Amino acid sequence: MRQVVGYGTPAIALIALFAIQFAALREDLLGFWLGSFVVMVVGVLIGAAGELHARLHPAFARVAERTAYTLWILPGLLVWTAGLALVLWRPDDLILGRGLPLIGALLVGLAVFTQDRELAVAEDAGESIVLPKQLLSFLTYLAAFGLFTLVYQIKERSLISATTTALVAALLSLVLLRGSGAPLSRTFLYGVLIGLSMGEVTWALNYWVVRELVGGAVLLLIYYVMVGLIEIVLRGELSRKLLFEYFGVGIVGFLFILSTAPWRP
């Protein structure tokens, strides 16, 4: 059953994303707001399949206290990223139109595989945790950058854009912070705080006229710094050196973004 769900999740994601892509080509059939709602529902369903696959793992009971109800987030939000891009851009060319559903389904499959390896560490102490952790972080930050950029591109009023960014940031924070070993209740609290902070940053950034990629990159950079600092707090490893390192990365990254891109439209 676990194998069927594991292989079936990216396959269903691929079919759903292709259906969204074909429907999005007809704006009278699938407008932006209806399309966004459909993408959200599909993402939740794919995420639920990812959560089910993880719960069928023999080692799930050992880490349920800190992972339960967070294992749907990454597969679901990767579908949100690809689906929202299809609805917003409505690509009809062969490469982008066919490529986005394929890439989205591939990333969902990688997320399911990575979470399976993450749970395997709890069952076998000899299992390497380096690759699952790095791949999980990469996929999570990729989803964050994609969704931050797409939400910023929509240019809706701050009530919508800031709230959406806060929701995305809070959910993805649960994925990144669960590896700290802290109880889910504490992780949830810090995830909410990160989400609220990112919502406030988005609210302020809406008054800064920049291209969507620059806006998304700035949001990702701030998000990376906040999550990194919170993670070392949860691990009890916070030090002055690490604090300066993260702030240094933030300042250098911000200057790099402004110096290498035509940040004014």
XYZ file of N, CA and C in Angstrom:
795
model
N 0.827 -1.204 0.000
C 0.000 0.000 0.000
C 0.865 1.259 0.000
N 1.938 1.235 0.803
C 2.816 2.406 0.877
C 3.468 2.682 -0.474
N 3.873 1.620 -1.178
C 4.496 1.784 -2.480
C 3.504 2.342 -3.506
N 2.271 1.846 -3.437
C 1.245 2.320 -4.365
C 0.989 3.808 -4.169
N 0.846 4.225 -2.909
C 0.608 5.644 -2.618
C 1.820 6.483 -3.012
N 3.030 5.957 -2.740
C 4.244 6.695 -3.050
C 4.409 6.963 -4.533
N 4.210 5.939 -5.360
C 4.329 6.119 -6.804
C 3.109 6.812 -7.396
N 1.961 6.603 -6.756
C 0.737 7.191 -7.295
C 0.635 8.683 -7.083
N 1.239 9.214 -6.000
C 1.128 10.637 -5.691
C 1.684 11.529 -6.802
N 2.949 11.348 -7.268
C 3.420 12.186 -8.373
C 2.688 11.931 -9.681
N 2.218 10.689 -9.885
C 1.471 10.398 -11.113
C 0.157 11.175 -11.140
N -0.548 11.199 -10.025
C -1.803 11.963 -9.943
C -1.518 13.453 -10.063
N -0.413 13.903 -9.466
C -0.034 15.311 -9.583
C 0.210 15.683 -11.038
N 0.859 14.800 -11.785
C 1.125 15.066 -13.199
C -0.172 15.192 -13.988
N -1.097 14.267 -13.763
C -2.385 14.311 -14.476
C -3.148 15.580 -14.115
N -3.180 15.916 -12.834
C -3.910 17.102 -12.387
C -3.306 18.382 -12.959
N -1.977 18.474 -12.984
C -1.328 19.676 -13.505
C -1.533 19.815 -15.014
N -1.511 18.703 -15.739
C -1.804 18.778 -17.166
C -3.250 19.218 -17.398
N -4.177 18.724 -16.575
C -5.575 19.142 -16.698
C -5.717 20.637 -16.422
N -5.010 21.137 -15.418
C -5.050 22.570 -15.112
C -4.454 23.371 -16.266
N -3.364 22.861 -16.843
C -2.718 23.572 -17.950
C -3.648 23.693 -19.152
N -4.323 22.613 -19.509
C -5.239 22.650 -20.650
C -6.452 23.533 -20.364
N -6.963 23.468 -19.144
C -8.116 24.295 -18.793
C -7.749 25.775 -18.739
N -6.524 26.067 -18.291
C -6.105 27.461 -18.161
C -5.956 28.148 -19.508
N -5.780 27.378 -20.582
C -5.657 27.984 -21.910
C -6.961 28.656 -22.335
N -8.063 28.250 -21.732
C -9.367 28.885 -22.009
C -9.751 29.714 -20.790
N -9.531 31.018 -20.908
C -9.768 31.894 -19.761
C -11.237 31.926 -19.376
N -12.131 31.720 -20.360
C -13.553 31.705 -20.033
C -13.939 30.461 -19.246
N -13.104 29.411 -19.339
C -13.383 28.170 -18.614
C -12.761 28.179 -17.224
N -11.556 28.738 -17.137
C -10.842 28.723 -15.861
C -10.170 30.073 -15.667
N -10.896 31.013 -15.036
C -10.331 32.315 -14.735
C -9.301 32.227 -13.625
N -8.680 33.370 -13.314
C -7.580 33.350 -12.351
C -8.044 32.909 -10.974
N -9.137 33.489 -10.466
C -9.549 33.185 -9.098
C -10.098 31.768 -8.981
N -10.871 31.333 -9.987
C -11.352 29.956 -9.977
C -10.181 28.991 -10.130
N -9.241 29.341 -11.016
C -8.074 28.495 -11.213
C -7.238 28.386 -9.952
N -7.084 29.505 -9.235
C -6.314 29.486 -7.990
C -6.984 28.599 -6.955
N -8.313 28.645 -6.897
C -9.044 27.789 -5.955
C -8.875 26.320 -6.317
N -8.953 26.010 -7.613
C -8.774 24.620 -8.056
C -7.376 24.133 -7.716
N -6.372 24.984 -7.950
C -4.987 24.621 -7.636
C -4.835 24.363 -6.144
N -5.458 25.191 -5.320
C -5.365 25.003 -3.871
C -5.972 23.671 -3.450
N -7.124 23.329 -4.003
C -7.774 22.066 -3.661
C -6.920 20.878 -4.105
N -6.421 20.948 -5.342
C -5.568 19.860 -5.850
C -4.317 19.714 -4.989
N -3.719 20.849 -4.602
C -2.529 20.796 -3.758
C -2.793 20.139 -2.414
N -3.930 20.445 -1.814
C -4.282 19.839 -0.526
C -4.478 18.330 -0.683
N -5.111 17.905 -1.782
C -5.332 16.475 -2.014
C -4.015 15.733 -2.242
N -3.129 16.335 -3.051
C -1.821 15.715 -3.269
C -1.029 15.684 -1.960
N -1.127 16.765 -1.196
C -0.457 16.805 0.097
C -0.984 15.729 1.033
N -2.299 15.505 1.015
C -2.883 14.463 1.863
C -2.352 13.083 1.477
N -2.142 12.868 0.176
C -1.559 11.595 -0.264
C -0.123 11.468 0.234
N 0.626 12.578 0.207
C 1.985 12.552 0.741
C 2.018 12.280 2.235
N 1.069 12.860 2.957
C 0.967 12.610 4.405
C 0.625 11.146 4.673
N -0.297 10.591 3.877
C -0.673 9.184 4.046
C 0.519 8.273 3.786
N 1.264 8.567 2.742
C 2.439 7.751 2.434
C 3.422 7.749 3.602
N 3.652 8.908 4.202
C 4.579 8.992 5.336
C 4.036 8.245 6.547
N 2.742 8.335 6.783
C 2.154 7.672 7.947
C 2.186 6.145 7.821
N 2.292 5.642 6.593
C 2.389 4.204 6.386
C 3.798 3.678 6.611
N 4.748 4.586 6.821
C 6.133 4.166 7.058
C 6.231 3.524 8.447
N 6.976 2.432 8.574
C 7.083 1.749 9.878
C 7.643 2.641 10.989
N 8.455 3.627 10.632
C 9.100 4.459 11.649
C 8.303 5.712 11.989
N 7.126 5.872 11.402
C 6.385 7.116 11.618
C 6.031 7.325 13.088
N 5.667 6.256 13.789
C 5.242 6.391 15.186
C 6.348 6.975 16.063
N 7.606 6.762 15.695
C 8.718 7.239 16.519
C 8.907 8.754 16.402
N 8.478 9.327 15.298
C 8.681 10.768 15.086
C 7.358 11.504 14.915
N 6.257 10.834 15.249
C 4.939 11.438 15.037
C 4.766 12.718 15.834
N 5.411 12.793 16.995
C 5.236 13.963 17.862
C 5.698 15.252 17.195
N 6.716 15.166 16.333
C 7.240 16.393 15.714
C 6.986 16.482 14.212
N 6.433 15.433 13.608
C 6.213 15.466 12.156
C 4.745 15.361 11.748
N 3.886 14.916 12.641
C 2.479 14.717 12.280
C 1.848 16.008 11.761
N 1.069 15.870 10.723
C 0.333 16.972 10.095
C 1.255 18.021 9.444
N 2.524 17.681 9.245
C 3.418 18.579 8.496
C 3.908 17.928 7.204
N 3.675 16.640 7.046
C 4.217 15.915 5.908
C 3.404 16.110 4.629
N 2.273 16.768 4.716
C 1.498 17.087 3.517
C 1.952 18.405 2.902
N 2.656 19.210 3.666
C 2.900 20.602 3.273
C 3.761 20.713 2.021
N 4.923 20.064 2.010
C 5.846 20.233 0.893
C 5.284 19.707 -0.427
N 4.743 18.472 -0.495
C 4.145 18.048 -1.769
C 2.992 18.957 -2.204
N 2.166 19.362 -1.238
C 1.026 20.209 -1.580
C 1.441 21.565 -2.107
N 2.425 22.197 -1.475
C 2.825 23.540 -1.890
C 3.652 23.527 -3.168
N 4.321 22.424 -3.461
C 4.978 22.304 -4.766
C 3.942 22.264 -5.881
N 2.820 21.603 -5.635
C 1.725 21.621 -6.607
C 1.131 23.021 -6.722
N 0.982 23.710 -5.588
C 0.513 25.101 -5.626
C 1.421 25.950 -6.502
N 2.729 25.767 -6.387
C 3.681 26.567 -7.150
C 3.515 26.336 -8.647
N 3.547 25.070 -9.062
C 3.423 24.762 -10.491
C 2.040 25.122 -11.016
N 1.001 24.817 -10.239
C -0.366 25.103 -10.693
C -0.654 26.581 -10.807
N -0.200 27.365 -9.826
C -0.424 28.811 -9.880
C 0.332 29.432 -11.044
N 1.527 28.927 -11.341
C 2.277 29.414 -12.496
C 1.512 29.126 -13.794
N 0.901 27.957 -13.885
C 0.116 27.614 -15.076
C -1.094 28.522 -15.228
N -1.769 28.800 -14.126
C -2.964 29.652 -14.172
C -2.597 31.105 -14.454
N -1.496 31.555 -13.877
C -1.099 32.956 -14.029
C -0.486 33.233 -15.395
N 0.383 32.347 -15.852
C 1.087 32.579 -17.118
C 0.332 32.044 -18.322
N -0.493 31.014 -18.146
C -1.249 30.371 -19.228
C -0.347 30.033 -20.414
N 0.721 29.278 -20.206
C 1.656 28.994 -21.309
C 1.053 28.022 -22.320
N 1.261 28.305 -23.606
C 0.758 27.414 -24.651
C 1.883 26.843 -25.514
N 3.140 27.229 -25.225
C 4.250 26.667 -25.995
C 4.612 25.288 -25.454
N 5.340 24.530 -26.270
C 5.624 23.134 -25.943
C 6.512 23.009 -24.706
N 7.536 23.848 -24.621
C 8.519 23.693 -23.541
C 7.931 24.081 -22.194
N 7.392 25.306 -22.095
C 6.880 25.768 -20.812
C 5.547 25.113 -20.471
N 4.653 25.023 -21.469
C 3.335 24.463 -21.212
C 3.372 23.004 -20.791
N 4.247 22.229 -21.423
C 4.368 20.812 -21.057
C 5.394 20.609 -19.953
N 6.377 21.518 -19.894
C 7.454 21.344 -18.933
C 7.040 21.592 -17.495
N 6.197 22.601 -17.263
C 5.791 22.923 -15.894
C 5.078 21.759 -15.190
N 4.097 21.114 -15.840
C 3.485 19.950 -15.161
C 4.484 18.826 -14.899
N 5.394 18.590 -15.841
C 6.392 17.534 -15.645
C 7.321 17.865 -14.490
N 7.799 19.101 -14.452
C 8.698 19.510 -13.363
C 7.969 19.472 -12.030
N 6.718 19.968 -12.012
C 5.941 19.948 -10.781
C 5.760 18.544 -10.243
N 5.407 17.600 -11.125
C 5.217 16.210 -10.695
C 6.534 15.594 -10.238
N 7.638 15.927 -10.930
C 8.946 15.417 -10.534
C 9.328 15.913 -9.140
N 9.076 17.186 -8.867
C 9.399 17.742 -7.546
C 8.531 17.118 -6.458
N 7.274 16.836 -6.781
C 6.402 16.154 -5.816
C 6.960 14.766 -5.502
N 7.386 14.047 -6.557
C 7.984 12.736 -6.338
C 9.240 12.807 -5.486
N 10.080 13.821 -5.730
C 11.283 14.008 -4.922
C 10.928 14.320 -3.465
N 9.875 15.121 -3.264
C 9.453 15.454 -1.905
C 8.988 14.210 -1.158
N 8.213 13.361 -1.826
C 7.741 12.122 -1.199
C 8.917 11.214 -0.868
N 9.857 11.095 -1.802
C 11.044 10.263 -1.572
C 11.880 10.817 -0.415
N 12.081 12.129 -0.391
C 12.907 12.742 0.652
C 12.287 12.551 2.026
N 10.977 12.714 2.129
C 10.315 12.523 3.416
C 10.379 11.058 3.847
N 10.353 10.152 2.878
C 10.505 8.739 3.206
C 11.892 8.470 3.799
N 12.929 9.094 3.200
C 14.295 8.948 3.729
C 14.428 9.626 5.092
N 13.729 10.729 5.262
C 13.749 11.426 6.547
C 13.214 10.530 7.658
N 12.165 9.798 7.373
C 11.604 8.880 8.360
C 12.483 7.652 8.546
N 13.172 7.253 7.489
C 14.026 6.068 7.585
C 15.164 6.271 8.575
N 15.587 7.516 8.767
C 16.645 7.805 9.730
C 16.209 7.417 11.139
N 14.922 7.627 11.444
C 14.414 7.275 12.773
C 14.385 5.767 12.991
N 14.293 5.010 11.891
C 14.236 3.549 12.004
C 15.627 2.925 12.018
N 16.553 3.533 11.282
C 17.898 2.982 11.164
C 18.907 4.069 11.484
N 19.598 3.942 12.590
C 20.564 4.959 13.003
C 21.718 5.072 12.015
N 21.954 4.022 11.225
C 23.037 4.055 10.250
C 22.683 4.786 8.979
N 21.427 5.128 8.799
C 20.976 5.838 7.609
C 21.495 7.273 7.645
N 22.073 7.709 6.526
C 22.617 9.067 6.451
C 21.485 10.092 6.425
N 21.643 11.146 7.248
C 20.627 12.196 7.307
C 21.002 13.402 6.447
N 22.235 13.409 5.925
C 22.730 14.588 5.209
C 21.947 14.830 3.932
N 21.843 13.809 3.072
C 21.165 13.983 1.793
C 19.689 14.326 1.957
N 18.928 13.593 2.799
C 17.523 13.986 2.972
C 17.350 15.413 3.481
N 18.184 15.836 4.410
C 18.064 17.184 4.969
C 18.365 18.244 3.911
N 19.435 18.032 3.136
C 19.793 18.999 2.109
C 18.741 19.067 1.011
N 18.258 17.911 0.582
C 17.251 17.883 -0.473
C 15.939 18.465 0.017
N 15.584 18.185 1.274
C 14.362 18.743 1.846
C 14.454 20.271 1.907
N 15.603 20.792 2.340
C 15.790 22.241 2.408
C 15.719 22.852 1.014
N 16.369 22.212 0.030
C 16.346 22.735 -1.338
C 14.929 22.817 -1.879
N 14.159 21.742 -1.733
C 12.787 21.725 -2.255
C 11.912 22.745 -1.537
N 12.115 22.888 -0.235
C 11.296 23.825 0.533
C 11.596 25.263 0.140
N 12.867 25.613 0.026
C 13.217 26.977 -0.374
C 12.830 27.236 -1.834
N 12.869 26.213 -2.660
C 12.421 26.362 -4.045
C 10.936 26.685 -4.101
N 10.133 25.950 -3.321
C 8.709 26.233 -3.244
C 8.455 27.627 -2.692
N 9.221 28.028 -1.673
C 9.067 29.360 -1.088
C 9.356 30.438 -2.113
N 10.466 30.293 -2.849
C 10.818 31.305 -3.848
C 9.766 31.385 -4.942
N 9.302 30.225 -5.410
C 8.286 30.222 -6.454
C 6.998 30.895 -6.017
N 6.511 30.557 -4.844
C 5.250 31.124 -4.373
C 5.406 32.596 -3.993
N 6.515 32.962 -3.351
C 6.747 34.375 -3.026
C 6.753 35.220 -4.304
N 7.432 34.711 -5.341
C 7.531 35.457 -6.599
C 6.179 35.576 -7.287
N 5.425 34.474 -7.326
C 4.129 34.493 -7.993
C 3.141 35.401 -7.270
N 3.133 35.334 -5.949
C 2.226 36.202 -5.178
C 2.604 37.662 -5.374
N 3.920 37.951 -5.392
C 4.360 39.332 -5.598
C 4.028 39.809 -7.007
N 4.071 38.884 -7.983
C 3.765 39.248 -9.362
C 2.303 39.626 -9.549
N 1.425 39.004 -8.781
C -0.012 39.273 -8.931
C -0.338 40.719 -8.606
N 0.419 41.309 -7.679
C 0.250 42.715 -7.307
C -1.144 43.003 -6.755
N -1.681 42.073 -5.985
C -2.949 42.324 -5.314
C -2.705 43.213 -4.101
N -3.781 43.745 -3.551
C -3.641 44.592 -2.369
C -3.019 43.800 -1.232
N -2.412 44.528 -0.305
C -1.606 43.897 0.743
C -2.399 42.927 1.594
N -3.691 43.164 1.769
C -4.497 42.258 2.577
C -4.447 40.843 2.023
N -4.408 40.729 0.690
C -4.367 39.414 0.053
C -2.940 38.912 -0.062
N -2.039 39.743 -0.609
C -0.668 39.287 -0.860
C 0.078 39.013 0.447
N -0.058 39.900 1.439
C 0.649 39.705 2.706
C 0.101 38.492 3.451
N -1.213 38.303 3.424
C -1.813 37.150 4.103
C -1.385 35.847 3.446
N -1.365 35.827 2.113
C -0.948 34.623 1.394
C 0.504 34.287 1.667
N 1.368 35.309 1.623
C 2.782 35.088 1.902
C 2.983 34.583 3.331
N 2.237 35.157 4.277
C 2.339 34.722 5.674
C 1.939 33.255 5.813
N 0.870 32.854 5.134
C 0.411 31.463 5.195
C 1.460 30.521 4.622
N 1.992 30.870 3.445
C 3.012 30.035 2.801
C 4.252 29.924 3.680
N 4.715 31.057 4.203
C 5.923 31.059 5.039
C 5.727 30.238 6.306
N 4.570 30.362 6.935
C 4.309 29.612 8.165
C 4.284 28.110 7.897
N 3.628 27.699 6.820
C 3.541 26.277 6.505
C 4.908 25.689 6.180
N 5.657 26.367 5.320
C 6.969 25.847 4.941
C 7.943 25.861 6.115
N 7.742 26.785 7.056
C 8.601 26.812 8.244
C 8.450 25.537 9.063
N 7.242 24.982 9.094
C 7.027 23.735 9.824
C 7.844 22.603 9.224
N 8.025 22.623 7.904
C 8.824 21.598 7.236
C 10.296 21.742 7.611
N 10.790 22.982 7.583
C 12.206 23.217 7.843
C 12.570 23.059 9.316
N 11.645 23.409 10.203
C 11.962 23.413 11.631
C 11.711 22.082 12.318
N 10.994 21.165 11.669
C 10.709 19.895 12.347
C 11.975 19.069 12.540
N 13.011 19.337 11.740
C 14.273 18.625 11.893
C 15.071 19.062 13.107
N 14.632 20.117 13.786
C 15.355 20.597 14.969
C 15.166 19.682 16.174
N 14.157 18.819 16.103
C 13.886 17.921 17.215
C 12.963 18.496 18.267
N 12.507 19.737 18.072
C 11.601 20.370 19.036
C 10.194 19.802 18.893
N 9.384 19.822 19.957
C 8.003 19.366 19.866
C 7.218 20.173 18.835
N 6.195 19.550 18.269
C 5.419 20.191 17.215
C 4.765 21.487 17.694
N 4.322 21.522 18.962
C 3.663 22.720 19.469
C 4.601 23.925 19.451
N 5.865 23.700 19.827
C 6.838 24.799 19.817
C 7.202 25.187 18.389
N 7.369 24.183 17.533
C 7.649 24.461 16.123
C 6.519 25.253 15.493
N 5.289 24.887 15.821
C 4.121 25.585 15.285
C 4.120 27.051 15.713
N 4.451 27.308 16.974
C 4.478 28.684 17.477
C 5.481 29.527 16.700
N 6.686 28.995 16.522
C 7.703 29.746 15.786
C 7.336 29.871 14.305
N 6.684 28.855 13.756
C 6.235 28.942 12.368
C 5.224 30.064 12.169
N 4.313 30.208 13.117
C 3.329 31.291 13.049
C 4.023 32.648 13.146
N 5.007 32.762 14.035
C 5.733 34.027 14.183
C 6.492 34.379 12.907
N 7.108 33.381 12.285
C 7.801 33.623 11.023
C 6.803 34.055 9.945
N 5.654 33.396 9.902
C 4.636 33.764 8.923
C 4.151 35.190 9.100
N 3.886 35.587 10.338
C 3.451 36.957 10.605
C 4.527 37.963 10.201
N 5.780 37.636 10.492
C 6.881 38.529 10.124
C 6.989 38.674 8.609
N 6.857 37.567 7.889
C 6.937 37.624 6.428
C 5.757 38.378 5.835
N 4.588 38.271 6.475
C 3.445 39.055 6.020
C 3.696 40.548 6.155
N 4.306 40.948 7.257
C 4.622 42.364 7.464
C 5.673 42.847 6.469
N 6.670 41.990 6.181
C 7.685 42.353 5.188
C 7.050 42.521 3.815
N 6.140 41.631 3.469
C 5.452 41.733 2.178
C 4.631 43.009 2.089
N 3.972 43.342 3.176
C 3.177 44.575 3.228
C 4.059 45.782 2.910
N 5.244 45.832 3.509
C 6.165 46.949 3.256
C 6.737 46.878 1.843
N 7.041 45.661 1.369
C 7.666 45.504 0.055
C 6.712 45.869 -1.078
N 5.420 45.815 -0.824
C 4.450 46.181 -1.854
C 4.565 47.652 -2.264
N 5.156 48.468 -1.398
C 5.340 49.879 -1.727
C 6.661 50.132 -2.455
N 7.432 49.061 -2.668
C 8.712 49.171 -3.366
C 8.518 48.639 -4.777
N 8.680 49.479 -5.782
C 8.395 49.108 -7.164
C 9.610 48.386 -7.750
N 9.552 47.078 -7.748
C 10.622 46.258 -8.312
C 9.998 45.132 -9.128
N 10.830 44.465 -9.921
C 10.362 43.311 -10.679
C 10.025 42.155 -9.728
N 9.152 41.260 -10.223
C 8.675 40.177 -9.368
C 9.800 39.242 -8.925
N 10.785 38.980 -9.798
C 11.890 38.107 -9.403
C 12.719 38.726 -8.284
N 12.899 40.053 -8.338
C 13.644 40.724 -7.285
C 12.860 40.698 -5.981
N 11.555 40.969 -6.066
C 10.719 40.902 -4.876
C 10.726 39.520 -4.254
N 10.620 38.486 -5.101
C 10.662 37.123 -4.597
C 11.998 36.768 -3.976
N 13.095 37.257 -4.597
C 14.432 36.977 -4.064
C 14.646 37.649 -2.712
N 14.175 38.889 -2.570
C 14.312 39.591 -1.289
C 13.519 38.874 -0.203
N 12.299 38.468 -0.533
C 11.483 37.739 0.446
C 12.138 36.416 0.832
N 12.696 35.711 -0.153
C 13.367 34.442 0.137
C 14.576 34.659 1.037
N 15.332 35.708 0.775
C 16.519 35.983 1.579
C 16.149 36.259 3.037
N 15.145 37.093 3.241
C 14.700 37.395 4.604
C 14.161 36.136 5.282
N 13.419 35.358 4.523
C 12.860 34.117 5.053
C 13.970 33.149 5.456
N 14.991 33.033 4.618
C 16.115 32.136 4.900
C 16.815 32.532 6.202
N 17.051 33.817 6.376
C 17.730 34.293 7.585
C 16.878 34.010 8.819
N 15.571 34.312 8.739
C 14.705 34.096 9.901
C 14.609 32.624 10.271
N 14.407 31.758 9.279
C 14.282 30.327 9.560
C 15.589 29.774 10.122
N 16.715 30.214 9.556
C 18.009 29.742 10.053
C 18.237 30.118 11.507
N 17.908 31.352 11.860
C 18.086 31.800 13.242
C 17.151 31.052 14.194
N 15.906 30.871 13.775
C 14.951 30.162 14.628
C 15.371 28.701 14.814
N 15.900 28.094 13.767
C 16.303 26.692 13.876
C 17.425 26.516 14.892
N 18.422 27.418 14.873
C 19.507 27.267 15.853
C 19.032 27.628 17.260
N 17.994 28.458 17.373
C 17.393 28.719 18.685
C 16.725 27.448 19.211
N 15.975 26.757 18.340
C 15.307 25.527 18.748
C 16.316 24.433 19.109
N 17.446 24.439 18.443
C 18.485 23.455 18.744
C 19.296 23.828 19.986
N 19.116 25.065 20.480
C 19.885 25.524 21.619
C 21.338 25.801 21.288
N 21.612 26.188 20.038
C 22.980 26.409 19.586
C 23.258 27.866 19.234
N 22.379 28.769 19.617
C 22.552 30.175 19.263
C 23.800 30.749 19.930
N 24.606 31.424 19.126
C 25.806 32.082 19.636
C 25.987 33.399 18.901
N 26.837 34.252 19.449
C 27.081 35.542 18.809
C 27.677 35.357 17.415
N 28.540 34.357 17.270
C 29.163 34.104 15.973
C 28.129 33.746 14.913
N 27.229 32.815 15.240
C 26.197 32.417 14.282
C 25.253 33.576 13.980
N 24.953 34.381 14.982
C 24.078 35.530 14.782
C 24.685 36.503 13.778
N 25.963 36.799 13.932
C 26.645 37.700 12.999
C 26.750 37.084 11.609
N 26.931 35.764 11.558
C 27.026 35.098 10.259
C 25.724 35.232 9.474
N 24.601 34.995 10.131
C 23.324 35.085 9.431
C 23.005 36.523 9.020
N 23.267 37.481 9.892
C 23.043 38.862 9.517
C 23.989 39.278 8.392
N 25.204 38.764 8.400
C 26.140 39.050 7.319
C 25.660 38.482 5.995
N 25.148 37.255 6.030
C 24.593 36.652 4.820
C 23.425 37.474 4.294
N 22.577 37.949 5.204
C 21.434 38.761 4.794
C 21.856 40.058 4.124
N 22.824 40.751 4.700
C 23.267 42.032 4.140
C 23.961 41.830 2.796
N 24.870 40.856 2.738
C 25.584 40.580 1.489
C 24.617 40.120 0.398
N 23.673 39.253 0.773
C 22.692 38.779 -0.199
C 21.823 39.895 -0.737
N 21.414 40.813 0.128
C 20.583 41.937 -0.308
C 21.350 42.843 -1.269
N 22.598 43.122 -0.947
C 23.420 43.952 -1.834
C 23.670 43.240 -3.164
N 23.834 41.924 -3.120
C 24.049 41.153 -4.344
C 22.819 41.220 -5.248
N 21.632 41.080 -4.656
C 20.398 41.136 -5.442
C 20.274 42.476 -6.155
N 20.558 43.564 -5.442
C 20.423 44.896 -6.027
C 21.508 45.186 -7.059
N 22.671 44.573 -6.910
C 23.785 44.906 -7.796
C 23.816 44.084 -9.077
N 23.083 42.979 -9.134
C 23.174 42.093 -10.299
C 21.898 42.018 -11.107
N 20.889 42.811 -10.773
C 19.623 42.725 -11.510
C 19.093 44.115 -11.795
N 18.397 44.252 -12.941
C 17.711 45.533 -13.214
C 16.466 45.637 -12.328
N 16.676 46.056 -11.075
C 15.609 45.912 -10.088
C 14.494 46.916 -10.249
N 14.672 47.898 -11.135
C 13.539 48.789 -11.406
C 12.869 48.324 -12.693
N 11.518 48.336 -12.750
C 10.809 47.836 -13.932
C 11.016 48.783 -15.123
